Short mmCIF file of C-alpha atoms in Angstrom, two decimals:
data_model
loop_
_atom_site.label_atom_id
_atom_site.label_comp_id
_atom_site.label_asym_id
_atom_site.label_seq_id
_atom_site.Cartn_x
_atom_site.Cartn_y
_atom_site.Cartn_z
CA UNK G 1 -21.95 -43.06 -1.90
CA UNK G 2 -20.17 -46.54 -1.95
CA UNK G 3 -17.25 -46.46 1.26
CA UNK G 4 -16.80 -44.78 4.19
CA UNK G 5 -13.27 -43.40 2.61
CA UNK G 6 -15.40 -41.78 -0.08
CA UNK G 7 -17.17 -40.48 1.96
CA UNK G 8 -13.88 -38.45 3.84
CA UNK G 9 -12.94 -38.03 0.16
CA UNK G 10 -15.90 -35.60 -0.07
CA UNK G 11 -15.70 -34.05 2.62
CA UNK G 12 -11.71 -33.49 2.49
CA UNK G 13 -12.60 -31.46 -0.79
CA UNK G 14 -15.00 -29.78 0.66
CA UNK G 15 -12.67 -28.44 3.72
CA UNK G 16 -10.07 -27.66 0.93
CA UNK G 17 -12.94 -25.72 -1.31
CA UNK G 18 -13.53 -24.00 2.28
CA UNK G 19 -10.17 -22.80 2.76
CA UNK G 20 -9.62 -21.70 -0.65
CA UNK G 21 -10.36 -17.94 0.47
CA UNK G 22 -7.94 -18.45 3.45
CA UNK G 23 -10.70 -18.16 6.29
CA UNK G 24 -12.89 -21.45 7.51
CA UNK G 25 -16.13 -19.27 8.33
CA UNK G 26 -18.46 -21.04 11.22
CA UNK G 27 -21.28 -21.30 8.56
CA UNK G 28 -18.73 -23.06 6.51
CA UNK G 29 -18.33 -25.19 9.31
CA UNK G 30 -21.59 -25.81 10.17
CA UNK G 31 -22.34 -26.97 6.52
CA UNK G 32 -19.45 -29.34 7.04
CA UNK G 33 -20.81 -30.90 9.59
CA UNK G 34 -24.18 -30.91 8.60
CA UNK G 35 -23.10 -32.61 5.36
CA UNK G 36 -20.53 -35.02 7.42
CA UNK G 37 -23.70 -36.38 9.98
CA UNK G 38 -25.63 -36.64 6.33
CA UNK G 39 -23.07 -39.11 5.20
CA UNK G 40 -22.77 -40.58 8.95
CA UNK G 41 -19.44 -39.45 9.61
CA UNK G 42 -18.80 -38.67 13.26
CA UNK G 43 -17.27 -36.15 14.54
CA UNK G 44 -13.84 -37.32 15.15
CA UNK G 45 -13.27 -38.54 11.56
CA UNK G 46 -14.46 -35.13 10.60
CA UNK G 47 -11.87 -33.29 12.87
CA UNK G 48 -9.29 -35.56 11.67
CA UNK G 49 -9.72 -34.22 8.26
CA UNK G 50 -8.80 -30.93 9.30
CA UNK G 51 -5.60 -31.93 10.74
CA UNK G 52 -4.42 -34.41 7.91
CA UNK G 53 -4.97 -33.72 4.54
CA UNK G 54 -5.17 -36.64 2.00
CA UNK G 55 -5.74 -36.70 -1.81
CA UNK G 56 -9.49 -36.42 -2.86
CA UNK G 57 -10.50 -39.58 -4.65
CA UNK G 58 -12.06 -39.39 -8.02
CA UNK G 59 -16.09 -39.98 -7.87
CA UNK G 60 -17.08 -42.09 -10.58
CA UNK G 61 -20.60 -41.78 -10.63
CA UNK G 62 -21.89 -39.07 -12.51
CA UNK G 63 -24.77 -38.32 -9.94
CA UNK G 64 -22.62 -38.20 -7.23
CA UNK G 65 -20.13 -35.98 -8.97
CA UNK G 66 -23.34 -33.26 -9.84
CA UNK G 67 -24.35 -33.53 -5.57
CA UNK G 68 -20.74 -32.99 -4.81
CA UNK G 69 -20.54 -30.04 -7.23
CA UNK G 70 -23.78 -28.66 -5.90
CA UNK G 71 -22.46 -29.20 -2.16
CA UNK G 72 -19.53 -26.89 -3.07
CA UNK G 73 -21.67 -24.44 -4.75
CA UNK G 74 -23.98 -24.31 -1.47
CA UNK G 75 -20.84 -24.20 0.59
CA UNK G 76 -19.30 -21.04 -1.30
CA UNK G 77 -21.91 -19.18 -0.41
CA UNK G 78 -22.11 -20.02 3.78
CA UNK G 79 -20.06 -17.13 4.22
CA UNK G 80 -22.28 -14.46 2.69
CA UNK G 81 -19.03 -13.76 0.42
CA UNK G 82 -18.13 -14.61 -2.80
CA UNK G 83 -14.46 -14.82 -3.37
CA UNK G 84 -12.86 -14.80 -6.45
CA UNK G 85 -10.93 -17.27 -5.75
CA UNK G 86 -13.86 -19.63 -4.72
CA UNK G 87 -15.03 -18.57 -8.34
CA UNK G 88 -11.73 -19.98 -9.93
CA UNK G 89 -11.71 -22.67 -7.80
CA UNK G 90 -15.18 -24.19 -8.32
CA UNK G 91 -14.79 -24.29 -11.69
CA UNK G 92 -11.36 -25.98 -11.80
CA UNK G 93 -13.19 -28.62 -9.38
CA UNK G 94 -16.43 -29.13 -11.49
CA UNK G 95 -13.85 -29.64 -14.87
CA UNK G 96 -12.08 -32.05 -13.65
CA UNK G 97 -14.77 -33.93 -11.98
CA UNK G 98 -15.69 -33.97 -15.94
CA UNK G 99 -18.90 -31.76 -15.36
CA UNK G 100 -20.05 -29.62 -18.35
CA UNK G 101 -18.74 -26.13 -17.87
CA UNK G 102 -22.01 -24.53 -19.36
CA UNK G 103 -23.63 -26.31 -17.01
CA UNK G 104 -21.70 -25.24 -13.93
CA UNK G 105 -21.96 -21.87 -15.18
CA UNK G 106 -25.82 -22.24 -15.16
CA UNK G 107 -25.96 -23.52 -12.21
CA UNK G 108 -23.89 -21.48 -9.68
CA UNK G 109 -25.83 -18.14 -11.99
CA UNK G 110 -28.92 -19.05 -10.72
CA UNK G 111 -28.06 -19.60 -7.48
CA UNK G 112 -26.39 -16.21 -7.32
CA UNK G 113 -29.75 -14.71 -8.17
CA UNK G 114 -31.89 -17.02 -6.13
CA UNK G 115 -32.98 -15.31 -2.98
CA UNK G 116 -32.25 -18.48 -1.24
CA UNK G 117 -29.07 -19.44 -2.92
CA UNK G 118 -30.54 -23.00 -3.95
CA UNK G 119 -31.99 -25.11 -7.19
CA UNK G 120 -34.30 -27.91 -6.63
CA UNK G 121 -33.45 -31.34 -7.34
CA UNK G 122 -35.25 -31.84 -10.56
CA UNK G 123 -33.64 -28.53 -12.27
CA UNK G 124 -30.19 -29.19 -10.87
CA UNK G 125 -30.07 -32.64 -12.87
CA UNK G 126 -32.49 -30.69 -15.93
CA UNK G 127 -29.69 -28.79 -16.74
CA UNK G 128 -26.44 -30.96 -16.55
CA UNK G 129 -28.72 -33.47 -18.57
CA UNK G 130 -29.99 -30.90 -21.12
CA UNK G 131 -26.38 -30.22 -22.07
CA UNK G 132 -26.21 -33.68 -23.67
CA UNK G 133 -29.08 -33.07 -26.15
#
């Protein structure tokens, strides 16, 4: 991640993406902030993102745009809920990010039917990259 503002991009779509189902749960929260200390935003900034919303900027680096997909994947399922609408969503998000939708699809499957809810590393990038072959 290049700038600090790209940083509060992320994190500005991920309070939108968190919001989506009309209820900020405290896990939702607390993966906020855990994610916002990650990418050493303090606290303020973070609050102030809350109370002003600005446009998302577009991430340009492929890499980055897979982690921030992933983060929003992780973050739909804080709540214990999966929403529809968080369904719809998501998928809107990871399209026009530019991400393969069979990919996505993949992705947020197997994390659905992992007890854990996550994909290592090395099979998250496996399959967006085996989708160019």
């Amino acid at each position: 991640m290049d700038s600090h503002q790209e940083k509060l991009s992320l994190l500005q779509e991920m309070i939108a993406f968190a919001l989506v189902d009309g209820e900020l749960h405290d896990n939702e929260y607390d993966f906020i902030e855990v994610v916002a200390h990650e990418l050493s935003i303090d606290k303020v900034a973070l609050l102030e993102l809350y109370k002003n919303k600005t446009a998302v900027q577009v991430i340009k680096d492929e890499f980055n745009r897979i982690c921030q997909f992933y983060r929003l994947a992780l973050l739909m399922q804080c709540d214990g809920i999966l929403h529809e609408r968080e369904q719809v969503k998501i998928n809107e998000i990871g399209i026009r990010m530019g991400l393969n939708p069979f990919a996505m699809k993949r992705i947020l499957h197997l994390m659905q039917t992992n007890k854990k809810g996550v994909i290592d590393g090395q099979t998250l990038l496996a399959i967006f990259s085996e989708q160019y072959n």
